[in-house]
Short mmCIF file of C-alpha atoms in Angstrom, two decimals:
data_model
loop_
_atom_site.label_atom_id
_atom_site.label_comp_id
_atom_site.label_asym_id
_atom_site.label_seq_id
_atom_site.Cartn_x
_atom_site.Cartn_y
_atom_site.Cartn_z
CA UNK A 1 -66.81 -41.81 -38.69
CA UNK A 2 -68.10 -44.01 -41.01
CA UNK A 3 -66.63 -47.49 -41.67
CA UNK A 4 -66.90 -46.13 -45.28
CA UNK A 5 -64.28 -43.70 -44.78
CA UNK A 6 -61.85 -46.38 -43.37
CA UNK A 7 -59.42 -46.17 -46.01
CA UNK A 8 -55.68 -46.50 -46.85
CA UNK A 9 -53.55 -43.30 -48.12
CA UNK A 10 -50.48 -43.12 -49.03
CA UNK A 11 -47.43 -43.60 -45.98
CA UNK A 12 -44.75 -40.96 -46.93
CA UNK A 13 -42.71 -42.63 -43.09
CA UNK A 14 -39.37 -44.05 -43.89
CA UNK A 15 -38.60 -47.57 -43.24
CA UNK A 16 -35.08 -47.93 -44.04
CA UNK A 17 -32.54 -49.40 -41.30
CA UNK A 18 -30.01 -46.47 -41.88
CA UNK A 19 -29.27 -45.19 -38.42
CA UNK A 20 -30.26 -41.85 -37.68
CA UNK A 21 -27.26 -39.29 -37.81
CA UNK A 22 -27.79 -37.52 -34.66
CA UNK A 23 -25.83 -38.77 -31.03
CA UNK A 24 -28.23 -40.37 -28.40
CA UNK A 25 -25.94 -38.48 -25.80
CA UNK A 26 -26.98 -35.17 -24.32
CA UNK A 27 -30.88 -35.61 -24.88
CA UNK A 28 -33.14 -34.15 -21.79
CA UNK A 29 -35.26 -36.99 -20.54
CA UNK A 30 -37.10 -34.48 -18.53
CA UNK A 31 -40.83 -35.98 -19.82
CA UNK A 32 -43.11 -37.07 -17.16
CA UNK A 33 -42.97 -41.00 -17.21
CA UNK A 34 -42.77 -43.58 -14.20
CA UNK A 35 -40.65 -46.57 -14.09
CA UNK A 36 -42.01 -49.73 -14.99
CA UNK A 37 -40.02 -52.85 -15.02
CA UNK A 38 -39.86 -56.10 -17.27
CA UNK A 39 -43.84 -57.55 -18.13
CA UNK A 40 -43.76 -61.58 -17.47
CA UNK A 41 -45.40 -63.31 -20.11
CA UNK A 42 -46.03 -66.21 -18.07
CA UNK A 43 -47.89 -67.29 -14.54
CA UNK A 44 -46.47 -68.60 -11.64
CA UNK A 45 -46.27 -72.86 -11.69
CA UNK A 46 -49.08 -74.13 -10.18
CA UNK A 47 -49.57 -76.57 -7.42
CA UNK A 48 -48.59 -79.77 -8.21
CA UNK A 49 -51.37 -81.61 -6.52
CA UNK A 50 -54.06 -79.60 -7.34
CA UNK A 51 -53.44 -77.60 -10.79
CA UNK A 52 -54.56 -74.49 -8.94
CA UNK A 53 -52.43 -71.43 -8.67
CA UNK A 54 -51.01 -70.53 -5.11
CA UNK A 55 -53.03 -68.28 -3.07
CA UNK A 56 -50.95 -67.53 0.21
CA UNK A 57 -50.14 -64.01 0.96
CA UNK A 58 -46.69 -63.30 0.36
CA UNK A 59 -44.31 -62.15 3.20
CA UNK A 60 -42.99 -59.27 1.89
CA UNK A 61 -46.34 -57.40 2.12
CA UNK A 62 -46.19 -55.21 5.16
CA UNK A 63 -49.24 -55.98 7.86
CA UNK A 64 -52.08 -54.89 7.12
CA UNK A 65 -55.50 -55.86 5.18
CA UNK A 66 -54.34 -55.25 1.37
CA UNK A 67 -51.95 -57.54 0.30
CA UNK A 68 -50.69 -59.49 -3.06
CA UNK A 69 -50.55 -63.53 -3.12
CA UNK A 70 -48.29 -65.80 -4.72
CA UNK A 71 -50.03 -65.38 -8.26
CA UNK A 72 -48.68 -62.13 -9.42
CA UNK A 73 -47.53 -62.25 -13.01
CA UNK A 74 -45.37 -58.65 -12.66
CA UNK A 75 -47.66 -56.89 -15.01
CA UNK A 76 -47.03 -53.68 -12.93
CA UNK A 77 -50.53 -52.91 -12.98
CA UNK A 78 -51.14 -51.90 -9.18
CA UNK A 79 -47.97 -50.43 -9.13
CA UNK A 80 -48.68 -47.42 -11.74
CA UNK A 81 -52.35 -47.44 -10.44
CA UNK A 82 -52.17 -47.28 -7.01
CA UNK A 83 -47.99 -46.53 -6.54
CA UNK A 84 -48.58 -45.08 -2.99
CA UNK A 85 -49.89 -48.34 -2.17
CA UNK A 86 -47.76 -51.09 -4.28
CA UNK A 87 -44.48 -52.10 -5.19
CA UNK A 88 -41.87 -54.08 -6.88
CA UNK A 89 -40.32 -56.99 -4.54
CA UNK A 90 -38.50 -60.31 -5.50
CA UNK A 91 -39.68 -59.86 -9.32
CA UNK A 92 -43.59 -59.52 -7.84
CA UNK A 93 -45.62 -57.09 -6.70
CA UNK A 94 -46.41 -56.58 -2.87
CA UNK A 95 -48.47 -53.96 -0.65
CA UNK A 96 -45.52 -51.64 1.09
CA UNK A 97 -48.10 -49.28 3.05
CA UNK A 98 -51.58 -49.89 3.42
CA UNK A 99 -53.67 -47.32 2.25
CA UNK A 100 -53.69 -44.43 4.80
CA UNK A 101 -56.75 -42.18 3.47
CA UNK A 102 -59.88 -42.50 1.47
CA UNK A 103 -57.92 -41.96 -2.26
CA UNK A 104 -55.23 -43.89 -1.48
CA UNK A 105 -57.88 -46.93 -0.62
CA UNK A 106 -60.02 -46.16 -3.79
CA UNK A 107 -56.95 -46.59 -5.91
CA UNK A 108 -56.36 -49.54 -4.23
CA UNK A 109 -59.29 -51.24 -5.15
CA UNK A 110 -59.34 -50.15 -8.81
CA UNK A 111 -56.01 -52.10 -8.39
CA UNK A 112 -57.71 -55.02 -7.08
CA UNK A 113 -60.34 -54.95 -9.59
CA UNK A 114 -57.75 -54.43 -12.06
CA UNK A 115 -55.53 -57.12 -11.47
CA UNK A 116 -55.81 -59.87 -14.31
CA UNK A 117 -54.89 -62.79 -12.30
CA UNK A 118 -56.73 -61.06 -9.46
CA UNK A 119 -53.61 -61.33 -7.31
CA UNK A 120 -54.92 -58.18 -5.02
CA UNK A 121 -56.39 -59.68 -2.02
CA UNK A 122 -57.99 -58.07 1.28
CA UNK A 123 -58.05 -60.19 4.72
CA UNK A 124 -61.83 -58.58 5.36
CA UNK A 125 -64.54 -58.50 2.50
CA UNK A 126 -63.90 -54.72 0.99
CA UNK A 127 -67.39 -52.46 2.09
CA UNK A 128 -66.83 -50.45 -0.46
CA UNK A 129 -66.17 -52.28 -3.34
CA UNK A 130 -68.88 -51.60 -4.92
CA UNK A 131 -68.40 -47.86 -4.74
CA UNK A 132 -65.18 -48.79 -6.56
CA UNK A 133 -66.82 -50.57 -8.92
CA UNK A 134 -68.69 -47.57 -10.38
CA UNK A 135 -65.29 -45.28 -10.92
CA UNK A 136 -64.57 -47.20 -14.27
CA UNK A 137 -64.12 -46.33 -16.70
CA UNK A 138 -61.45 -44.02 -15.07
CA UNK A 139 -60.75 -40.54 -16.58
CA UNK A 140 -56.80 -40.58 -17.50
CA UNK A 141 -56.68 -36.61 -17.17
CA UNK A 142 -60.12 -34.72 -17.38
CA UNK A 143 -58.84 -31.75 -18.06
CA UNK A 144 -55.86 -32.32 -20.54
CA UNK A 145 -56.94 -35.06 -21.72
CA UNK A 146 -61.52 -35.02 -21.97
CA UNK A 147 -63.00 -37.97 -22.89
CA UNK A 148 -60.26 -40.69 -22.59
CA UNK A 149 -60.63 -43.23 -20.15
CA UNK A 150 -58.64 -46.18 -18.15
CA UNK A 151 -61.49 -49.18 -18.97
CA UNK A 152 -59.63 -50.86 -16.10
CA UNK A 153 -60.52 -55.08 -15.58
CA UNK A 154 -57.05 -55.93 -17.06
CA UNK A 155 -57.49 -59.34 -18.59
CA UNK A 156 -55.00 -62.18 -17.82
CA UNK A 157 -55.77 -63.49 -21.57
CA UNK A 158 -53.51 -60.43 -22.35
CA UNK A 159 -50.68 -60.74 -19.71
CA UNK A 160 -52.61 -57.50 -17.99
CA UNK A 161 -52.95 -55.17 -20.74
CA UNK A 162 -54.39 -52.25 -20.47
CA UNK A 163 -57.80 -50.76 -22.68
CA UNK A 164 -58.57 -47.82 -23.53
CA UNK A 165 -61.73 -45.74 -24.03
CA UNK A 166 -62.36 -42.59 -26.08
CA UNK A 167 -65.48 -40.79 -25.91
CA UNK A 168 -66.19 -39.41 -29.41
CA UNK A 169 -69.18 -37.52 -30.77
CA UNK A 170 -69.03 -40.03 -34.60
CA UNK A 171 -69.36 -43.03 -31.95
CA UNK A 172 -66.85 -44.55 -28.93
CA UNK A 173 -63.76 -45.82 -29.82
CA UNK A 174 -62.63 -49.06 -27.54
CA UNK A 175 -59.06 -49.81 -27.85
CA UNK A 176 -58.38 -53.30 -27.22
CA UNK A 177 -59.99 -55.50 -25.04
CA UNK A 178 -60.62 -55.70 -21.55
CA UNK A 179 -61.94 -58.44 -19.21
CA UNK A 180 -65.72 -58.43 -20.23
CA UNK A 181 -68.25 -57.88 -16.90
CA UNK A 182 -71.62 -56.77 -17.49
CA UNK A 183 -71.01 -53.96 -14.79
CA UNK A 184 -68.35 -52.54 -16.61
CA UNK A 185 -70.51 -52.89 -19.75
CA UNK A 186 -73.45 -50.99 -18.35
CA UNK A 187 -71.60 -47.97 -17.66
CA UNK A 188 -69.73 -47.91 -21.12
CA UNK A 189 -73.60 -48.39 -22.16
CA UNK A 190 -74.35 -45.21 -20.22
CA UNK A 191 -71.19 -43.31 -22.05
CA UNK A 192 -72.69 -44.05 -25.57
CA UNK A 193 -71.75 -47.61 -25.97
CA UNK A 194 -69.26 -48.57 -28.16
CA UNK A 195 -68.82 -47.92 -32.30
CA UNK A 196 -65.58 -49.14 -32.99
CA UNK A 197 -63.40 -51.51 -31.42
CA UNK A 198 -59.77 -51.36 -32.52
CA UNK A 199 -57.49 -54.03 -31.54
CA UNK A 200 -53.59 -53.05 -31.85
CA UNK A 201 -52.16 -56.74 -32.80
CA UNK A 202 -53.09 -60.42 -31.95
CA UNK A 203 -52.19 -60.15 -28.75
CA UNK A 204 -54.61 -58.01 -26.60
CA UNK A 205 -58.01 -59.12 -27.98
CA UNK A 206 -59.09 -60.99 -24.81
CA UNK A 207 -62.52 -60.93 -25.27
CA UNK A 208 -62.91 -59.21 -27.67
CA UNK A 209 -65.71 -61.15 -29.09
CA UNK A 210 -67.94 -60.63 -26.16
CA UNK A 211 -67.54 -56.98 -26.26
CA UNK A 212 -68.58 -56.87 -30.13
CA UNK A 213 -71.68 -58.89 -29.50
CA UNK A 214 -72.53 -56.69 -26.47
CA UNK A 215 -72.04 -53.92 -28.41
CA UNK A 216 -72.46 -54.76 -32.18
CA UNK A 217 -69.61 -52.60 -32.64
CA UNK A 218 -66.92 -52.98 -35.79
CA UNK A 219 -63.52 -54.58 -34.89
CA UNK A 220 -60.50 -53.38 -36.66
CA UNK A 221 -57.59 -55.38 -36.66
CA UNK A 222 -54.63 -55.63 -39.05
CA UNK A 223 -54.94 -58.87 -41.60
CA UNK A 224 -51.17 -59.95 -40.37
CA UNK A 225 -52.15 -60.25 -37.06
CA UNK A 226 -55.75 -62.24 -37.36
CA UNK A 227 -56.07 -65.97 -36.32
CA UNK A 228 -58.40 -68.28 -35.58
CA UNK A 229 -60.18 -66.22 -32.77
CA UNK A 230 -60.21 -63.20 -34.48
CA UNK A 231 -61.31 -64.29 -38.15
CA UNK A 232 -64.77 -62.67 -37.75
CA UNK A 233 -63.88 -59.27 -36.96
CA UNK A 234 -65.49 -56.91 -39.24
CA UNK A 235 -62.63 -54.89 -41.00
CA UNK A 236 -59.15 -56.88 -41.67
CA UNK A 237 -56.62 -53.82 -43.03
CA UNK A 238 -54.31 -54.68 -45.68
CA UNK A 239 -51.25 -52.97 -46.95
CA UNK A 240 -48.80 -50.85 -44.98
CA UNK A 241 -51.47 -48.00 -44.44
CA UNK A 242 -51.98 -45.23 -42.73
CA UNK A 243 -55.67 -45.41 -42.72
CA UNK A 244 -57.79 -42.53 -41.27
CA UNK A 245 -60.88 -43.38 -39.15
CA UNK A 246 -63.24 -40.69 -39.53
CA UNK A 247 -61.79 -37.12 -39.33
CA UNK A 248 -59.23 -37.09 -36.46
CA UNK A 249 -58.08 -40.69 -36.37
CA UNK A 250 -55.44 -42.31 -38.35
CA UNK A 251 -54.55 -45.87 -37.78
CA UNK A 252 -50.35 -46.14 -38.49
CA UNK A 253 -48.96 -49.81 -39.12
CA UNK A 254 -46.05 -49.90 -36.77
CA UNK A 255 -44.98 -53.86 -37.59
CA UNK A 256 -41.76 -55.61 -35.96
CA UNK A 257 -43.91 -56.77 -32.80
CA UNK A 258 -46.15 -58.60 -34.96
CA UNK A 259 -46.68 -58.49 -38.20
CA UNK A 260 -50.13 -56.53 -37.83
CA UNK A 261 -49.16 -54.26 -34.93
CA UNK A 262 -51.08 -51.21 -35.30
CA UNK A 263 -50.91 -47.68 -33.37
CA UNK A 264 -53.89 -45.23 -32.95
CA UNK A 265 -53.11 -41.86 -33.33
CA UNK A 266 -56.18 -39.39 -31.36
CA UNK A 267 -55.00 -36.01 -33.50
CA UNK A 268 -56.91 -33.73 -31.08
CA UNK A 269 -55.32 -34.75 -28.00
CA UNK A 270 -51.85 -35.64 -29.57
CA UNK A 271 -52.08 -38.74 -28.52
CA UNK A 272 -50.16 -42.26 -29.48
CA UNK A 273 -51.76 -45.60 -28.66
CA UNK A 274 -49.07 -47.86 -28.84
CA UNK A 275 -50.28 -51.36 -27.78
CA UNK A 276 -47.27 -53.49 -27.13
CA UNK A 277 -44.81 -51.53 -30.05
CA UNK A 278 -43.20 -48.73 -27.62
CA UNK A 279 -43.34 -49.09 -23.76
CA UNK A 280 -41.92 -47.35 -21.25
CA UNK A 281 -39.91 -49.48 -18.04
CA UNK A 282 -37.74 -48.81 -15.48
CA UNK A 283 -33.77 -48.26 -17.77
CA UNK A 284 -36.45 -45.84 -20.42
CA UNK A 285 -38.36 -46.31 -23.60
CA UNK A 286 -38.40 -49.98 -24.72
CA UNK A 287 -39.60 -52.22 -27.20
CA UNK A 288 -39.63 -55.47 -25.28
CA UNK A 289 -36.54 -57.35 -27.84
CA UNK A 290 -37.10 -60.31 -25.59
CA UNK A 291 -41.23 -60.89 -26.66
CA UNK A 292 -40.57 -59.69 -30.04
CA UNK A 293 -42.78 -62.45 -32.07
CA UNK A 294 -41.69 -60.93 -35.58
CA UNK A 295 -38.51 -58.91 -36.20
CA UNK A 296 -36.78 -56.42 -34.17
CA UNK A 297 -34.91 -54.58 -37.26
CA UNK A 298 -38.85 -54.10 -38.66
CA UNK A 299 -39.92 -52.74 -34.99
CA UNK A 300 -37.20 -50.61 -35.06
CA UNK A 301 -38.03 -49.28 -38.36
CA UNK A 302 -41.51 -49.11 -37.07
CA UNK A 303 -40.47 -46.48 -34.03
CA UNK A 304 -38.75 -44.26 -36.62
CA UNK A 305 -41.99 -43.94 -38.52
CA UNK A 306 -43.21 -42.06 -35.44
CA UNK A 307 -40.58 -39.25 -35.37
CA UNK A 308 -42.23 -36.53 -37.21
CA UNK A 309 -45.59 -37.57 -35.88
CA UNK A 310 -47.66 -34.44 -33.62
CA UNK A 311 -47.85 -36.25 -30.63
CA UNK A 312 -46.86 -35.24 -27.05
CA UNK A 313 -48.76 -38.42 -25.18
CA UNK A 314 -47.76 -42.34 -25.34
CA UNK A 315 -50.34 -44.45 -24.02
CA UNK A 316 -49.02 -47.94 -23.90
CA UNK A 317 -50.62 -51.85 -23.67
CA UNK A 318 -48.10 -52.31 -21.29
CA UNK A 319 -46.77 -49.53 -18.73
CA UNK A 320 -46.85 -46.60 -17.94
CA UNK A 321 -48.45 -43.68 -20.09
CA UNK A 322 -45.53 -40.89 -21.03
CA UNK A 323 -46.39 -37.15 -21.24
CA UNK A 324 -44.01 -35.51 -23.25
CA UNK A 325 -43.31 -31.43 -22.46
CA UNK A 326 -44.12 -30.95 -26.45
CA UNK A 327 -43.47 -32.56 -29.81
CA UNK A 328 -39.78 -31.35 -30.28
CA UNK A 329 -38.97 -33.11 -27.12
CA UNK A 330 -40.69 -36.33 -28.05
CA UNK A 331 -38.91 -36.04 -31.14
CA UNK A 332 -35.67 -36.18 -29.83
CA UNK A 333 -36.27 -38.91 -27.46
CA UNK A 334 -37.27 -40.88 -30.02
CA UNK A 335 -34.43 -40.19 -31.88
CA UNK A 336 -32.17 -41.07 -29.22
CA UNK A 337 -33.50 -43.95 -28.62
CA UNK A 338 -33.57 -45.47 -32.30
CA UNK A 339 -30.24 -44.08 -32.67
CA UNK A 340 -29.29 -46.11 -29.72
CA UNK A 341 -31.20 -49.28 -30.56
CA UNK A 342 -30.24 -49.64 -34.10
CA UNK A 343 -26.40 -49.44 -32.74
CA UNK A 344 -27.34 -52.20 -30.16
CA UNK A 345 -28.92 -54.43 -32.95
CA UNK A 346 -26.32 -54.14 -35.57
CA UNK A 347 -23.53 -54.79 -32.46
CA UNK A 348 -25.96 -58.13 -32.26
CA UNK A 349 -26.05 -59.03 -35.76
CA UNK A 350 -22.87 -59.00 -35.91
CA UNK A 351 -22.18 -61.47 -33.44
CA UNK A 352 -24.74 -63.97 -34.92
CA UNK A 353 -22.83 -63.50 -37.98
#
């Protein structure tokens, strides 16, 4: 996987806004997927007399020593990693049974140590937190999907988005950022450290800077999407792509987000890193109209680039992963949904009009 071979080919994907011919009505949405509702882009106000950011437990936890404060963003994060543990309650997240065996605590605590505004709270100091500590990088699937991982330490400089790991014998793979901590660093040191460091778009790159100087690893990031605090990173892609990274990973410009939003398509495992372009929440597949920071027509376009793509797994930035029951099914999701958005958009562009 040499940076060498980082190159742009030829996109044969269609972009135009044409609506797709076949009805959204009638399509099996029998895919595994949880729900996931609405990401907040923004913290709670703080305090007005000290700047700092509430810290009280929140009532509608249920007794017990777990519990989620006042500082919850809604990034869903405990809920889809510890769901047995966490829910959704007055637009925030809050503890609705206290974990009630020895996996349901352990997910708790990844939780915890996951939370980007660190939100997840215990009345006693955790005795096991360390133990905890050690589980991430967390295996998504080990046997359907080997040598992908959860990196876990969601950072609040990206609203809680999740980062990706994937163990690869050309060099590791990091897929956007996550909170840097020298403990999590060590034991992506022990995994064989960290080649390349793609970054989907502008938003999720964190600390991404940290990471590369930990790791002296390559970032890629799309030249629409680089700014100030990502002008150093080591390869800037131009053009409309795809590029191919190595032998069994193609890099597929999916813009509408941002301009320079980027997915990562793992051929081997069929699977679809989709950053912030496709998400899945609680009403279905979504693209998030309402933090769209470039154009939703191009997004749109961007979705039905993916329709003819072999891939059965969605592994979003944001929410939940989806496991599709093969590629035909994906296919007509997708094309139920696009079908269905473009109809919504063109309803709204008429109205501005």
């Amino acid at each position: 996987m040499a940076m060498a071979n980082l190159a742009s080919f030829t996109s044969t994907f269609p972009s135009s806004f044409d609506k797709l011919n076949k009805s959204s009505r009638g399509v099996q949405k029998n895919f595994r997927v949880s729900t996931i509702p609405q990401v907040k882009a923004v913290q709670s106000p703080a305090e007005s007399d000290t700047g700092r950011w509430p810290r009280q437990r929140r009532p509608q936890n249920v007794d017990g020593d777990f519990f989620v404060d006042h500082t919850c963003i809604d990034c869903d994060t405990c809920r889809w990693m510890a769901p047995q543990v966490f829910t959704r309650v007055g637009e925030m997240s809050a503890v609705y049974k206290q974990p009630s065996c020895k996996e349901d605590r352990l997910q708790a605590l990844q939780a915890l140590l996951s939370c980007p505004t660190s939100s997840i709270r215990t009345e006693v100091p955790p005795h096991d937190i360390l133990e905890a500590q050690k589980t991430f990088p967390i295996p998504i699937d080990e046997k359907k999907l080997p040598g992908v991982y959860h990196c876990g330490y969601h950072s609040p400089k990206s609203y809680g988005a999740s980062s990706y790991l994937i163990v690869h014998p050309d060099g590791n793979v990091l897929i956007d950022s996550p909170k840097f901590t020298e403990r999590l660093a060590r034991k992506v040191e022990e995994m064989g450290g960290v080649r390349y460091m793609f970054l989907t778009h502008k938003d999720d790159v964190a600390d991404h800077g940290k990471w590369a100087k930990r790791f002296s690893c390559g970032r890629i990031l799309h030249s629409g999407d680089v700014e100030a605090c990502t002008a150093d990173v080591e390869t800037k892609l131009d053009g409309s792509g795809p590029w191919s990274l190595g032998q069994d990973i193609m890099l597929i410009h999916t813009p509408g987000h941002t301009e320079g939003s980027v997915c990562l398509f793992y051929k081997p495992l069929k699977i679809l890193f989709t950053g912030d372009h496709l998400m899945m929440r609680e009403s279905g597949l979504d693209i998030i109209e309402m933090y769209n920071r470039y154009s939703v027509g191009t997004q749109l376009d961007s979705v039905k680039k993916l329709l003819d793509l072999d891939f059965n797994w969605i592994i979003p930035g944001h929410g939940r992963r989806i496991q599709f029951k093969d590629v035909s099914e994906k296919k007509a999701v997708l094309e139920a949904f696009v079908e269905e958005k473009y109809a919504q958009y063109s309803r709204a562009k008429n109205k501005w009009h």
